[in-house]
């Protein structure tokens, strides 16, 4: 019986979680039959089970809700705000009771008859302001077929698989030593590939869709905005991004906190918004995307923004910074003060936020899991918070280095660049015994790893390698090591307390040969090495000089196409490289498509070229929402475009030619690729109009396809009234229309600068989307 | 049923470890040092896919240092709070049965022994000192941490 009850509780839980978003969506569109049905199904299931288990109160509640909803389904009744609130209240009560059943406690006290009466037609209910949900952002999710497994069991399977990999490595070594026997080698190869596949699959079992985290947000925001008398439009995107399930739990609280802040402090009351010339309904966009081995979660509101000056005043008053320091803060540093302990800009403490404990806790929680919180805000226009977290806690891409023959690993996420101490643009000096490296005009404190660890290095200082590290939330420093070895994906395990007590290590791991390696903690090294982090970024900027030219070099990946042409692709859009067998490439639905794992990607780069016999390597390109594959023969090198680009006459797969590494290379136009392979699918039914300057070749050649792919019709000056205007920074545009300004430098020129860097694809897409959502209704 | 004891030699002295705390007895091959860690942490070693934190019992007892330079050392593997440790001992002898509950030792022992002592147990081979594994792992800074 206990087992049955546990199952019942788990089932209710799962349905309740999935329901949170549905109800709010239903409220916004009461005639949405699919959502009504799923809510009905929930109360119906509860009712059925209750009869079986003898929970009379639960049964009465669910029965009443079922009756009311059945009336709505039969068209006898129209769902109004009062009914929705009453159903919500009942579902909440059911949730409480389910919790109590699980804990084995008494049912929460209270009379349910008031709740049931509120369901009656014409019953007096508090009119609740409606929080709208953007169309189609929440798809009704059919529950996938699942079974329940304990995480411990999964962990055990995972560690067994790790054992298996080590045993395989051992066997591989023995096989190499003995005389080779072809059939044995063949069998071993097969075993190896099966083990690799299994390891991959097991790793995937720990992954969960971020949707699980997002699904509760609409409901939370609805309740919050109702309580505060605000109106908030929620736009959620990227729920299908996958993340380690432990990681999801770890970011739940920080995310909730940031969203509460955004609704409470960010978005203004409807009246204030109208006064400020904004729409009454505030926009809160939550989106997740994967970037390399990190997940980025953006929380963007269009509220009042953060007042940097006010923050500084407060920080000075609270003694967080001195007046002198405050005067030197850049706009970005000013905003970063919200993460300082004990600071809150809210002039009033509300029940929701503003108690001054908050952002500092958010930051430390996110940093504990190796993540970063970034804030970007413009006064009067809104705030964007970005959570950057690693994909998983257990497998960390790392760089192995050595000191005096002993190997150590450094998490790759913290590494900014690697330079040789005797490299061209690097000088190493000593001031009072402390090392200071100057890397391309930037002064960075140098920390010798050998010194920190108390090991004797026999490598001359000038022959060492400097690893420029940016620990989570901290500032850069350079770590000098004897030698760097390899990039490896390491399964990291927590180290024993006696090892962690040193403050230098983040965990232990096993190398491929089965020997233990210590994983360094970049923040810990900085602390032990005595690097003064807070101070450093500010002084470093002085060394750059005010007029330091920002490099305009674009990093590209130089490769040879299947047709033998030398080509280059911007590095930022290449997600990764995969090998697919020829058999998984098929002509389907009008174009070549490649199957990669479970995804089917449109395949570019293979048209008209001869495919190799068995396998072909492809780049996976990602524009933030869609993926396509690009087949190629071989990677030549990483390079940067520093010469001028000669643009092609007609838009096409190749946007121009430039000198890369001393030889001409064709530049592949990713905008065109996406527009051609994905664009048709992403087009909006009612196209919005966007105005682009006709005389700007960059905008016309590079930007136009991406804007068209986002669902806009592109026009030139003054032809028709535009919903959106895109212009270069500093240009004048007419009043009223929504405008996006693009700048050519990556860094904004000042606090007032609201332009977007023109290669900031994600920022651009977000801005396009925001404009779209704002105009679309 | 009486408790089983694993008899080991540490610093030339025969002592008893509670046998149910010991997962296995292994011969450590390679040892990776942990720079900057407490002195009694001899390093890390791998046992299949597990990382063992190796504890030098002599250092933990402030009785000098085990000579780890000669290749192979015997060690008892124990688990504490989810971490696996290997305790380096001079020699692992035998498993025997305790004939009594631990009783306080009233004679004065060395400070190191005093710290890890769980009392004296009677066995067929005479009285043995029962050693607290957790105290052995915590080492000298146990008091500071507590």
Coordinates of C-alpha atoms in Angstrom, one line a residue, chain A residues 20-384:
Chain A
X20 CA 1.8 25.4 -13.5
X21 CA 2.4 26.8 -16.9
X22 CA -0.7 25.4 -18.4
X23 CA -3.0 27.1 -16.0
X24 CA -1.6 30.5 -16.6
X25 CA -1.7 29.9 -20.3
X26 CA -5.3 28.8 -20.0
X27 CA -6.2 31.9 -18.1
X28 CA -4.8 34.1 -20.8
X29 CA -6.7 32.1 -23.4
X30 CA -9.7 30.5 -21.7
X31 CA -11.0 28.9 -24.9
X32 CA -7.8 27.0 -25.4
X33 CA -9.2 23.5 -25.4
X34 CA -5.9 21.6 -25.1
X35 CA -5.0 23.3 -21.9
X36 CA -8.4 23.0 -20.4
X37 CA -8.2 19.3 -21.1
X38 CA -4.9 18.7 -19.4
X39 CA -6.1 20.5 -16.3
X40 CA -9.3 18.5 -16.4
X41 CA -7.2 15.3 -16.7
X42 CA -5.3 16.2 -13.6
X43 CA -8.2 16.7 -11.3
X44 CA -9.9 13.7 -12.8
X45 CA -6.8 11.5 -12.0
X46 CA -6.6 12.8 -8.5
X47 CA -10.3 12.1 -8.0
X48 CA -10.0 8.6 -9.3
X49 CA -7.0 7.8 -7.1
X50 CA -8.5 9.4 -4.0
X51 CA -11.5 7.1 -4.0
X52 CA -9.1 4.2 -4.0
X53 CA -7.0 5.5 -1.2
X54 CA -9.7 7.0 1.0
X55 CA -8.6 10.6 1.1
X56 CA -12.1 12.1 1.4
X57 CA -11.1 15.8 1.4
X58 CA -8.9 15.4 -1.6
X59 CA -11.7 13.6 -3.3
X60 CA -14.3 16.3 -2.5
X61 CA -11.9 19.1 -3.8
X62 CA -11.0 17.3 -7.0
X63 CA -14.6 16.3 -7.6
X64 CA -15.8 19.9 -7.3
X65 CA -13.1 21.2 -9.7
X66 CA -13.8 18.4 -12.1
X67 CA -17.5 19.3 -12.2
X68 CA -16.8 22.9 -12.8
X69 CA -14.3 22.2 -15.5
X70 CA -16.6 19.6 -17.1
X71 CA -19.2 22.4 -17.5
X72 CA -16.7 24.6 -19.2
X73 CA -15.7 21.7 -21.5
X74 CA -19.4 21.1 -22.4
X75 CA -19.7 24.8 -23.2
X76 CA -22.3 25.4 -20.4
X77 CA -20.0 27.8 -18.7
X78 CA -17.5 30.4 -19.7
X79 CA -14.2 30.4 -17.8
X80 CA -13.7 33.8 -16.2
X81 CA -11.0 35.2 -13.8
X82 CA -13.0 34.1 -10.8
X83 CA -13.3 30.5 -12.0
X84 CA -9.6 30.3 -12.9
X85 CA -8.6 31.7 -9.5
X86 CA -10.9 29.2 -7.7
X87 CA -9.4 26.3 -9.7
X88 CA -5.9 27.5 -9.0
X89 CA -6.7 27.7 -5.3
X90 CA -8.0 24.1 -5.4
X91 CA -4.9 22.9 -7.2
X92 CA -2.7 24.6 -4.6
X93 CA -4.6 22.9 -1.8
X94 CA -4.3 19.6 -3.5
X95 CA -0.5 20.2 -3.7
X96 CA -0.4 20.9 0.0
X97 CA -2.3 17.8 0.8
X98 CA -0.1 15.7 -1.5
X99 CA 3.0 17.1 0.4
X100 CA 1.4 16.2 3.7
X101 CA 0.7 12.7 2.5
X102 CA 4.2 12.2 1.4
X103 CA 5.6 13.4 4.7
X104 CA 3.2 11.1 6.5
X105 CA 1.7 14.1 8.3
X106 CA -1.8 15.0 9.2
X107 CA -3.7 16.8 6.4
X108 CA -3.2 20.6 6.7
X109 CA -6.1 22.0 8.7
X110 CA -8.6 24.2 7.1
X111 CA -12.1 24.1 5.7
X112 CA -12.3 23.3 2.0
X113 CA -15.9 24.3 1.6
X114 CA -15.0 28.0 0.9
X115 CA -12.8 26.8 -1.9
X116 CA -15.5 24.6 -3.3
X117 CA -18.1 27.4 -3.1
X118 CA -15.8 29.8 -4.9
X119 CA -16.2 27.5 -7.9
X120 CA -20.0 28.1 -8.1
X121 CA -21.1 30.3 -11.1
X122 CA -21.3 33.9 -10.0
X123 CA -19.4 33.4 -6.8
X124 CA -17.6 36.4 -5.4
X125 CA -14.0 36.0 -6.0
X126 CA -11.1 38.5 -6.0
X127 CA -10.6 39.7 -9.5
X128 CA -7.1 38.8 -10.3
X129 CA -5.1 40.8 -12.8
X130 CA -4.2 38.7 -15.8
X131 CA -0.6 37.8 -16.5
X132 CA -0.5 37.1 -20.1
X133 CA 1.8 34.6 -21.7
X134 CA 3.3 35.1 -25.1
X135 CA 1.7 33.0 -27.7
X136 CA 3.1 29.6 -28.3
X137 CA 5.9 30.0 -25.8
X138 CA 4.5 27.2 -23.7
X139 CA 3.7 24.1 -25.7
X140 CA 1.4 21.7 -24.0
X141 CA 3.9 19.0 -23.1
X142 CA 2.8 15.5 -23.4
X143 CA 4.4 13.5 -20.7
X144 CA 7.2 11.4 -22.2
X145 CA 7.3 7.7 -21.3
X146 CA 9.6 7.5 -18.2
X147 CA 10.6 5.3 -15.4
X148 CA 11.9 6.4 -12.0
X149 CA 15.5 5.7 -11.1
X150 CA 17.4 6.8 -8.1
X151 CA 20.3 9.0 -8.8
X152 CA 22.5 6.7 -6.6
X153 CA 21.8 3.9 -9.0
X154 CA 22.8 6.1 -11.9
X155 CA 26.0 7.1 -10.2
X156 CA 26.8 3.5 -9.6
X157 CA 26.3 2.7 -13.2
X158 CA 28.4 5.8 -14.1
X159 CA 31.3 4.8 -11.9
X160 CA 31.2 1.2 -13.2
X161 CA 31.4 2.6 -16.7
X162 CA 34.4 4.7 -15.6
X163 CA 36.0 1.5 -14.3
X164 CA 35.3 -0.1 -17.6
X165 CA 37.0 2.6 -19.5
X166 CA 40.1 2.3 -17.3
X167 CA 40.1 -1.5 -17.7
X168 CA 39.9 -0.9 -21.4
X169 CA 42.9 1.4 -21.3
X170 CA 44.8 -1.1 -19.3
X171 CA 44.0 -3.8 -21.9
X172 CA 45.0 -1.5 -24.7
X173 CA 48.4 -1.0 -23.1
X174 CA 48.9 -4.8 -22.7
X175 CA 47.8 -5.4 -26.3
X176 CA 50.3 -2.9 -27.6
X177 CA 53.0 -4.6 -25.7
X178 CA 52.2 -8.1 -26.8
X179 CA 52.5 -9.3 -30.4
X180 CA 49.6 -8.0 -32.3
X181 CA 46.9 -10.4 -33.5
X182 CA 44.6 -8.9 -36.1
X183 CA 41.3 -10.6 -35.0
X184 CA 42.0 -9.7 -31.4
X185 CA 42.7 -6.1 -32.3
X186 CA 39.5 -6.0 -34.3
X187 CA 37.4 -7.4 -31.4
X188 CA 39.1 -4.9 -29.1
X189 CA 38.3 -2.0 -31.3
X190 CA 34.7 -3.0 -31.3
X191 CA 34.6 -3.3 -27.6
X192 CA 36.2 0.2 -27.4
X193 CA 33.6 1.8 -29.5
X194 CA 30.8 0.1 -27.6
X195 CA 32.2 1.3 -24.3
X196 CA 32.6 4.8 -25.6
X197 CA 29.0 4.8 -26.8
X198 CA 27.9 3.5 -23.4
X199 CA 29.8 6.1 -21.5
X200 CA 28.2 8.8 -23.7
X201 CA 24.7 7.4 -23.1
X202 CA 25.2 7.1 -19.3
X203 CA 26.4 10.7 -19.3
X204 CA 23.2 11.7 -21.1
X205 CA 21.0 10.0 -18.5
X206 CA 22.1 12.6 -16.0
X207 CA 21.0 15.4 -18.3
X208 CA 17.6 17.0 -18.0
X209 CA 15.9 19.6 -20.0
X210 CA 15.9 23.1 -18.6
X211 CA 12.2 23.1 -19.2
X212 CA 11.9 21.4 -15.8
X213 CA 13.2 24.6 -14.3
X214 CA 11.2 26.9 -16.5
X215 CA 7.9 25.2 -16.3
X216 CA 7.2 26.7 -12.9
X217 CA 8.1 30.3 -13.9
X218 CA 4.9 31.5 -15.5
X219 CA 2.9 30.6 -12.5
X220 CA 5.4 32.2 -10.1
X221 CA 5.5 35.4 -12.2
X222 CA 1.7 35.5 -12.4
X223 CA 1.3 35.2 -8.7
X224 CA 4.1 37.7 -8.0
X225 CA 2.8 40.3 -10.5
X226 CA -0.8 39.9 -9.1
X227 CA 0.5 40.5 -5.6
X228 CA 2.4 43.6 -6.7
X229 CA -0.3 45.0 -9.0
X230 CA 1.9 44.7 -12.1
X231 CA 1.4 43.3 -15.5
X232 CA 4.1 41.1 -16.9
X233 CA 4.4 39.3 -20.2
X234 CA 6.6 36.2 -19.9
X235 CA 8.6 35.0 -22.9
X236 CA 10.4 31.7 -22.3
X237 CA 12.7 30.2 -24.8
X238 CA 15.2 27.4 -25.0
X239 CA 13.5 24.9 -22.7
X240 CA 15.0 22.1 -24.6
X241 CA 18.5 22.9 -23.7
X242 CA 19.9 20.0 -21.6
X243 CA 21.7 20.4 -18.3
X244 CA 23.0 18.1 -15.7
X245 CA 20.2 17.4 -13.3
X246 CA 22.2 18.4 -10.3
X247 CA 23.0 21.6 -12.0
X248 CA 19.4 22.3 -12.5
X249 CA 18.8 22.0 -8.8
X250 CA 21.7 24.2 -8.1
X251 CA 20.5 27.1 -10.3
X252 CA 16.9 26.9 -9.3
X253 CA 17.2 29.3 -6.3
X254 CA 19.5 31.9 -8.0
X255 CA 17.2 32.0 -11.0
X256 CA 14.1 32.4 -8.8
X257 CA 15.8 35.2 -7.0
X258 CA 16.7 37.0 -10.1
X259 CA 13.2 36.7 -11.5
X260 CA 11.7 38.0 -8.3
X261 CA 14.0 40.9 -8.4
X262 CA 13.1 41.6 -12.0
X263 CA 9.4 41.7 -11.3
X264 CA 9.7 43.5 -8.0
X265 CA 12.3 46.1 -8.7
X266 CA 12.8 46.0 -12.4
X267 CA 9.3 46.2 -13.9
X268 CA 7.4 49.3 -13.0
X269 CA 3.7 49.7 -12.1
X270 CA 1.5 50.0 -15.2
X271 CA 0.9 53.7 -14.5
X272 CA 4.5 54.5 -14.2
X273 CA 5.3 52.6 -17.3
X274 CA 2.7 54.6 -19.3
X275 CA 4.3 57.8 -17.9
X276 CA 7.7 56.6 -19.1
X277 CA 6.3 56.0 -22.5
X278 CA 6.3 52.2 -22.4
X279 CA 3.6 49.7 -22.8
X280 CA 1.6 48.9 -19.7
X281 CA 2.7 45.3 -19.8
X282 CA 6.3 44.7 -18.8
X283 CA 8.3 42.1 -20.8
X284 CA 10.3 39.5 -19.0
X285 CA 12.3 37.3 -21.3
X286 CA 13.9 34.1 -20.0
X287 CA 16.0 32.2 -22.4
X288 CA 18.5 29.4 -22.3
X289 CA 21.1 28.5 -24.8
X290 CA 24.2 26.4 -25.0
X291 CA 27.5 27.9 -25.9
X292 CA 30.3 25.4 -26.0
X293 CA 30.3 23.6 -22.7
X294 CA 28.4 26.3 -21.0
X295 CA 24.8 27.0 -20.6
X296 CA 23.7 30.7 -20.7
X297 CA 20.5 31.7 -19.1
X298 CA 19.4 35.2 -19.8
X299 CA 16.8 37.0 -17.8
X300 CA 15.9 40.3 -19.4
X301 CA 13.3 42.8 -18.4
X302 CA 12.3 46.1 -19.9
X303 CA 11.8 47.8 -16.5
X304 CA 13.5 50.7 -14.9
X305 CA 17.0 49.4 -15.0
X306 CA 19.7 49.8 -12.3
X307 CA 20.8 53.2 -11.3
X308 CA 24.6 52.9 -11.1
X309 CA 25.0 56.2 -9.4
X310 CA 22.6 55.3 -6.6
X311 CA 24.4 52.0 -6.2
X312 CA 27.7 53.8 -5.8
X313 CA 26.3 56.3 -3.3
X314 CA 25.0 53.4 -1.3
X315 CA 28.2 51.4 -1.5
X316 CA 30.1 54.4 -0.3
X317 CA 27.7 54.9 2.6
X318 CA 27.9 51.3 3.6
X319 CA 31.7 51.3 3.4
X320 CA 31.9 48.8 0.6
X321 CA 34.1 51.1 -1.4
X322 CA 35.9 54.3 -0.6
X323 CA 35.0 57.6 -2.3
X324 CA 38.3 57.5 -4.2
X325 CA 37.7 54.0 -5.5
X326 CA 34.1 54.9 -6.3
X327 CA 35.3 57.8 -8.5
X328 CA 37.3 55.4 -10.6
X329 CA 34.6 52.8 -11.2
X330 CA 33.6 52.2 -14.8
X331 CA 29.8 51.9 -15.5
X332 CA 30.3 48.1 -15.6
X333 CA 32.0 48.1 -12.2
X334 CA 29.2 50.2 -10.8
X335 CA 26.6 47.7 -11.8
X336 CA 28.7 44.9 -10.5
X337 CA 28.3 46.5 -7.0
X338 CA 24.9 44.9 -6.8
X339 CA 26.7 41.7 -6.0
X340 CA 28.5 43.3 -3.1
X341 CA 27.2 42.0 0.3
X342 CA 24.6 44.0 2.0
X343 CA 23.6 46.3 -0.8
X344 CA 20.1 46.8 -2.2
X345 CA 18.8 49.7 -4.2
X346 CA 15.3 49.1 -3.2
X347 CA 14.3 52.1 -1.1
X348 CA 11.6 50.0 0.5
X349 CA 11.9 46.6 1.8
X350 CA 9.0 44.5 0.4
X351 CA 8.0 41.0 1.2
X352 CA 9.5 39.8 -2.0
X353 CA 12.9 41.2 -2.1
X354 CA 15.0 44.1 -1.1
X355 CA 16.3 42.9 2.2
X356 CA 19.9 43.3 1.1
X357 CA 20.6 39.6 1.3
X358 CA 20.3 38.5 -2.2
X359 CA 22.5 39.2 -5.1
X360 CA 25.7 38.4 -3.2
X361 CA 24.1 35.1 -2.2
X362 CA 23.1 34.5 -5.8
X363 CA 26.6 35.1 -7.0
X364 CA 28.2 32.9 -4.4
X365 CA 25.8 30.1 -5.2
X366 CA 26.4 30.3 -8.9
X367 CA 30.1 30.6 -8.4
X368 CA 30.1 27.5 -6.2
X369 CA 29.1 25.4 -9.2
X370 CA 31.7 27.1 -11.4
X371 CA 29.4 29.6 -13.0
X372 CA 29.3 33.3 -13.5
X373 CA 26.6 35.9 -13.1
X374 CA 26.8 39.0 -15.3
X375 CA 24.7 42.1 -15.2
X376 CA 24.0 44.6 -17.9
X377 CA 21.5 47.4 -17.4
X378 CA 20.4 50.7 -18.9
X379 CA 18.6 53.1 -16.7
X380 CA 15.0 53.4 -17.7
X381 CA 15.2 50.7 -20.3
X382 CA 15.8 47.4 -18.5
X383 CA 18.2 44.9 -17.1
X384 CA 19.7 41.8 -18.4

